[in-house]
XYZ file of C-alpha atoms in Angstrom:
162
model
C 15.871 2.751 4.743
C 16.104 4.392 1.594
C 15.774 8.150 1.549
C 12.966 8.065 -0.944
C 10.795 5.717 1.105
C 9.298 7.215 4.173
C 7.803 3.885 5.276
C 9.737 0.564 5.843
C 8.325 -2.857 7.048
C 10.477 -4.103 9.905
C 9.871 -7.457 12.009
C 7.481 -5.876 14.361
C 5.837 -3.172 12.332
C 6.844 -0.151 10.260
C 9.420 2.247 10.401
C 8.519 5.989 9.657
C 10.959 8.681 8.544
C 9.321 11.687 7.693
C 10.718 15.445 8.389
C 9.120 17.655 11.024
C 7.292 19.735 8.658
C 5.486 16.569 6.957
C 4.389 15.421 10.361
C 2.963 18.814 11.368
C 1.236 18.677 7.981
C -0.206 15.275 8.869
C -1.555 16.236 12.179
C -3.144 19.429 10.887
C -4.736 17.474 8.137
C -6.149 15.154 10.521
C -7.540 18.192 12.788
C -9.083 19.806 9.373
C -10.624 16.658 8.337
C -12.412 15.932 11.561
C -13.663 19.447 11.235
C -14.761 18.990 7.558
C -16.477 15.507 8.266
C -18.393 16.929 11.511
C -19.109 20.505 10.831
C -22.295 22.150 10.058
C -21.742 22.387 6.470
C -20.725 18.875 6.206
C -23.980 17.673 4.857
C -23.790 20.382 1.884
C -20.399 19.732 1.219
C -19.636 17.931 -2.115
C -16.180 16.720 -0.928
C -17.760 15.136 2.181
C -20.403 13.706 -0.086
C -17.660 11.876 -2.002
C -16.734 10.356 1.333
C -19.997 9.061 1.949
C -21.314 8.044 -1.544
C -24.776 6.615 -1.921
C -24.877 2.880 -1.391
C -27.453 2.108 -3.854
C -27.184 5.086 -6.488
C -30.302 3.757 -8.526
C -32.496 2.794 -5.372
C -32.647 5.978 -3.063
C -35.182 4.179 -0.647
C -32.409 1.373 0.077
C -29.746 4.218 0.111
C -31.637 6.192 2.930
C -32.228 2.586 4.778
C -28.276 2.141 4.556
C -27.618 5.438 5.700
C -29.813 5.188 8.623
C -28.138 1.988 9.638
C -24.162 2.506 8.852
C -23.386 5.871 8.064
C -22.818 7.054 11.880
C -20.722 3.898 12.095
C -18.420 4.575 9.107
C -18.387 8.496 10.207
C -16.989 7.233 13.545
C -14.506 5.052 11.658
C -13.203 7.843 9.903
C -12.940 10.272 12.819
C -11.111 7.596 14.726
C -8.442 7.181 11.761
C -7.997 10.896 11.872
C -7.389 10.753 15.646
C -4.978 8.052 15.175
C -3.126 10.121 12.506
C -2.810 13.004 14.734
C -1.870 11.114 18.046
C 0.765 9.100 16.042
C 2.098 11.752 13.674
C 5.537 12.202 15.202
C 5.758 8.492 15.688
C 9.075 6.822 14.519
C 7.461 3.370 14.331
C 3.850 2.132 13.813
C 1.801 -1.050 13.870
C 0.136 -2.216 10.779
C -3.131 -1.136 12.035
C -1.812 2.359 12.602
C -0.143 2.502 9.118
C -3.703 1.224 7.855
C -5.424 4.094 9.684
C -2.736 6.493 8.107
C -3.295 5.157 4.731
C -7.131 5.467 4.931
C -7.141 8.976 6.538
C -4.668 10.370 4.003
C -6.603 8.864 1.139
C -9.789 10.424 2.530
C -7.890 13.846 2.816
C -6.821 13.253 -0.997
C -10.433 12.581 -2.003
C -11.567 16.061 -0.333
C -8.747 17.954 -1.878
C -9.365 16.501 -5.269
C -12.877 17.375 -5.112
C -12.352 20.803 -3.914
C -9.741 21.167 -6.667
C -11.522 19.357 -9.282
C -8.534 17.309 -10.045
C -7.927 15.343 -13.165
C -5.317 12.817 -14.176
C -3.682 15.493 -16.283
C -3.631 18.133 -14.040
C -0.347 19.576 -12.771
C 0.524 22.513 -10.445
C 1.494 24.502 -13.569
C -2.261 24.496 -14.343
C -2.986 26.514 -11.238
C 0.112 29.046 -11.482
C -2.843 31.925 -11.535
C -4.193 30.995 -8.174
C -1.159 30.346 -5.512
C -3.575 29.261 -3.033
C -4.987 26.281 -4.972
C -1.349 25.608 -6.344
C -0.442 25.147 -2.743
C -3.365 22.762 -2.212
C -2.551 20.997 -5.039
C 1.207 20.287 -3.903
C -0.373 19.019 -0.709
C -2.518 16.675 -2.778
C 0.470 15.537 -4.772
C 2.453 14.826 -1.571
C -0.403 13.000 0.063
C -0.606 10.978 -3.060
C 3.204 10.067 -2.780
C 2.698 9.111 0.969
C -0.021 7.006 -0.012
C 2.072 5.426 -2.553
C 4.720 4.716 -0.307
C 2.381 3.375 2.404
C 0.999 0.789 -0.085
C 4.462 -0.274 -1.171
C 5.537 -0.860 2.510
C 2.401 -2.547 3.313
C 2.883 -4.786 0.223
C 6.713 -5.648 0.915
C 6.634 -9.039 2.835
C 10.594 -9.086 3.129
C 10.723 -5.716 4.828
C 12.984 -4.292 2.282
C 11.159 -1.091 2.132
C-alpha cells in the first residue's frame, strides 16, 4: 500500500492504514456527530438542517409530508453510520458496506464543519489565522476531505491497486 493512500481494495474488502491519532479523531467525530444530530438544539442548528434539506423546497406541504414519513428513517441511517465508524475506527480491514458507511459519515461531518466554518472553495487555513480554534476545525475539515477522496478512489479501483 502506498503511504499516501490510507485505503486500498483487496480481494475481500479494503485494507485501512491510518495512524492512531487519525483513528481517535474518527471515533471522536462519530460520537460528536451523534450528539449533533440528536441533541436538543438539532432542530435549530443550520448545520443539521444542511444534513436534512427540504425535499421539496418550493412546496412546504409536500416537504412536511416527506418529513413525517422519511426523516426518522434517514436520521436512524445516519446514526447507524456514525456507530459503524466508531465501532470500526481501529479496524485494519473493512467490508465495502463498512467503507461506504465511513464515506457517508465522514461526508456528513464535513458538511457540518463546512456550515459552521462557512467554508468556501477559496478558503485556506491562513484565512483563519486570527482564530486558532476555527483554524484547527478547518484543518480537521481538510483532513476529512482528503480521507473522503481516498475512500472514493479506493471504492472506484476495480483492480485493487489502491
